[in-house]
């Protein structure tokens, strides 16, 4: 494909995006196509940073909104090229990235081209390396290098939400808890100390932990504390001298990351903790007028976002942010991920209602 | 080396044996040397089966004893060739196999050549593949193919015991206990069921299990039940749907393997068990007159054997058996394994006292 036609029907545009494989680290071809397509729009100012493309209107509106989506996908699993199928009376685009999150990217790209005089200034951001480690994330790199490019009063991240507003996001901590023992031959187990047996104390603390449900800005966030991985032992005849359990704490956005960490340190007092991930939560910000307008334009009842998304990066920059995009989030990363065609139209219509000036269809 | 001199001093003979690398599966060269050396002894009838060498006296004595040792070692770890070192005033032969169990093999080979008219008929067995999986074990294969070659009234296995009699052996069972859950994204943990959390019930049963100390034929056997390995979980953001813990039960020889298995099945009632190893225990048989004579000849107080050894194969054939050999069993398989020179002489002298006819030094 030489060029991306942003005016083609949304399902066709989505299939074109899906068919350009863009597993994390391999986004260049897709970023090139996106950049060229946006540069053809005279109302947009386009900046390219690595494989991140930023396109801004400069209309001197009182307020500015970011609409963002990532271009990369998790690895392909025999699910390319895209397919259009009808299941249970629903038209769906199948293929790697269709749900997470080229559906949202298709909607954003089409509206970026279409909305020449939006009610708020808009910064459209298409970025790379969301599915891999944090330091490579194109949105994060852009915010670090050129914070002025990302600055806004409100942000919409087009992650799949089945076209509902999901506000903020849980924070997530991950860490290893280690137990230590003394190795011995298992025929003389009493000469050692079994580190796996001590694991039960760690598990009892996890299971006994009060998992709160907390209301933040009108949304109820349910917390979770789980052992997600465990390993220990070296052989069938050796008393293990070490056991490690990987713990994941998903916490509500009433807590800062440092508070959440302190809660875990108190809970596992006496054990060694090895921190892997310290990601902040994001408050939904749905009390802000701009966010309320958006929720009205979308319709339905906003819910909390379970799972960590890049809305937390906006939150860290002081920008309230919500998730809103086509596709069922539980389909993300599955081999048969898909995006319902209807979701594409629903999302596009909602953004159009919100962003186009009153009484002025474009 | 073209030939093995069985009359050279024991420390030199041991070093010659150690210097012929014989990691399990690679015993042929050493078995060839052993076979040729024993065939030069006119009082011995030698049979070769694979890399197992059996040499028997045929003196029509009323009773027959087996003296056995394995030729193979665990993998070399930079600990060849052999070295003679003096530490804390003790002369030691270092090198792979010096402790487990070429020290015992050296003693047995020397006495096989020396004792032309032993008080009991003797079947000397030198076998392969003891350090690897049971089905390859040369002693087991020989007993299966030619049970008459192995038949005896008593057996001595020259595993390292620091020249003390260690009677019988514990039995050992190994099995995996699985817990099952339901996978879910860890941000919505309540939609799944965490298999690692259920592990605590398995661990509580292990820790709460009464580990008996049982006297069998005058020796006290201490049991042990341990989790030796654990694994579970697939990723940092997924509620694990399976967790497996590898359990090792070392049990006293008052229990048959089928009873020990039933004890474990009752203990872990409600969990899936996947059996890996079902090895019987061996009774020490020290109440038998022949065994009592042997214990008297060795001197010292017999103890129980912790750890599973091939004495259990003799026990399964109805032959009471003890462990008795040079070297400290806790040195076996270590990179700096060694055999004290004094142990070689102590073991040789004890066997000589027991096997040579009264009033007839050879």
Coordinates of N, CA and C in Angstrom, one line a residue, chain A residues 20 27 37 43 48 82 97 99-101 164 183 190 200 202 206 212 267 275-276 294 308 328 331 342-343 352 358:
Chain A
X20 N -1.3 -3.9 7.7 CA 0.1 -3.5 7.8 C 0.6 -4.0 9.2
X27 N 7.0 -0.7 13.8 CA 5.9 0.2 13.5 C 6.2 1.1 12.3
X37 N -0.5 10.5 5.4 CA -1.9 10.7 5.2 C -2.3 12.0 6.0
X43 N -5.3 21.4 7.6 CA -5.6 22.0 8.9 C -4.8 21.4 10.0
X48 N 6.8 14.4 13.6 CA 7.2 13.0 13.7 C 8.3 12.8 14.7
X82 N -6.4 -9.5 7.8 CA -7.7 -9.3 8.4 C -8.8 -10.0 7.7
X97 N -4.5 -6.9 16.2 CA -4.6 -5.5 16.4 C -6.0 -4.9 16.1
X99 N -8.8 -5.3 17.6 CA -9.4 -4.9 18.9 C -8.4 -3.9 19.6
X100 N -7.2 -4.4 19.7 CA -6.2 -3.6 20.5 C -5.1 -3.1 19.7
X101 N -5.2 -1.9 19.1 CA -6.3 -1.0 19.2 C -6.4 -0.2 17.9
X164 N -17.8 2.6 25.4 CA -18.3 3.2 26.6 C -17.1 4.0 27.2
X183 N 19.3 -25.3 52.4 CA 19.2 -26.5 51.6 C 19.7 -27.7 52.4
X190 N 15.2 -32.6 58.0 CA 15.3 -31.9 59.3 C 16.6 -31.1 59.4
X200 N 3.5 -20.5 52.5 CA 2.1 -20.5 52.9 C 1.8 -19.2 53.7
X202 N 3.1 -16.3 53.1 CA 2.9 -15.2 52.1 C 1.5 -15.3 51.5
X206 N -1.8 -12.7 51.5 CA -2.4 -12.2 50.3 C -3.9 -12.5 50.4
X212 N -10.3 -3.6 48.7 CA -11.3 -2.6 48.8 C -12.1 -2.3 47.5
X267 N 2.2 -5.0 54.6 CA 1.6 -6.4 54.5 C 2.6 -7.5 54.5
X275 N 11.1 -5.2 43.6 CA 10.1 -4.4 42.9 C 10.3 -4.6 41.4
X276 N 9.3 -4.8 40.6 CA 9.3 -5.0 39.2 C 8.6 -3.9 38.5
X294 N -18.3 15.3 27.3 CA -17.9 14.2 26.5 C -18.8 13.0 26.8
X308 N -4.3 -1.4 33.6 CA -3.5 -0.2 33.5 C -3.5 0.2 32.1
X328 N -14.1 -5.1 22.4 CA -14.3 -5.6 23.7 C -12.9 -5.8 24.4
X331 N -11.2 -9.1 24.6 CA -10.6 -9.7 23.3 C -9.2 -9.4 23.0
X342 N -20.0 -2.2 14.2 CA -20.9 -1.2 14.8 C -20.2 -0.3 15.8
X343 N -19.2 -0.9 16.6 CA -18.5 -0.1 17.6 C -17.7 1.0 16.9
X352 N -17.7 12.8 16.9 CA -18.2 13.8 16.0 C -19.2 14.7 16.7
X358 N -21.6 23.3 17.5 CA -23.1 23.2 17.6 C -23.7 23.8 16.3

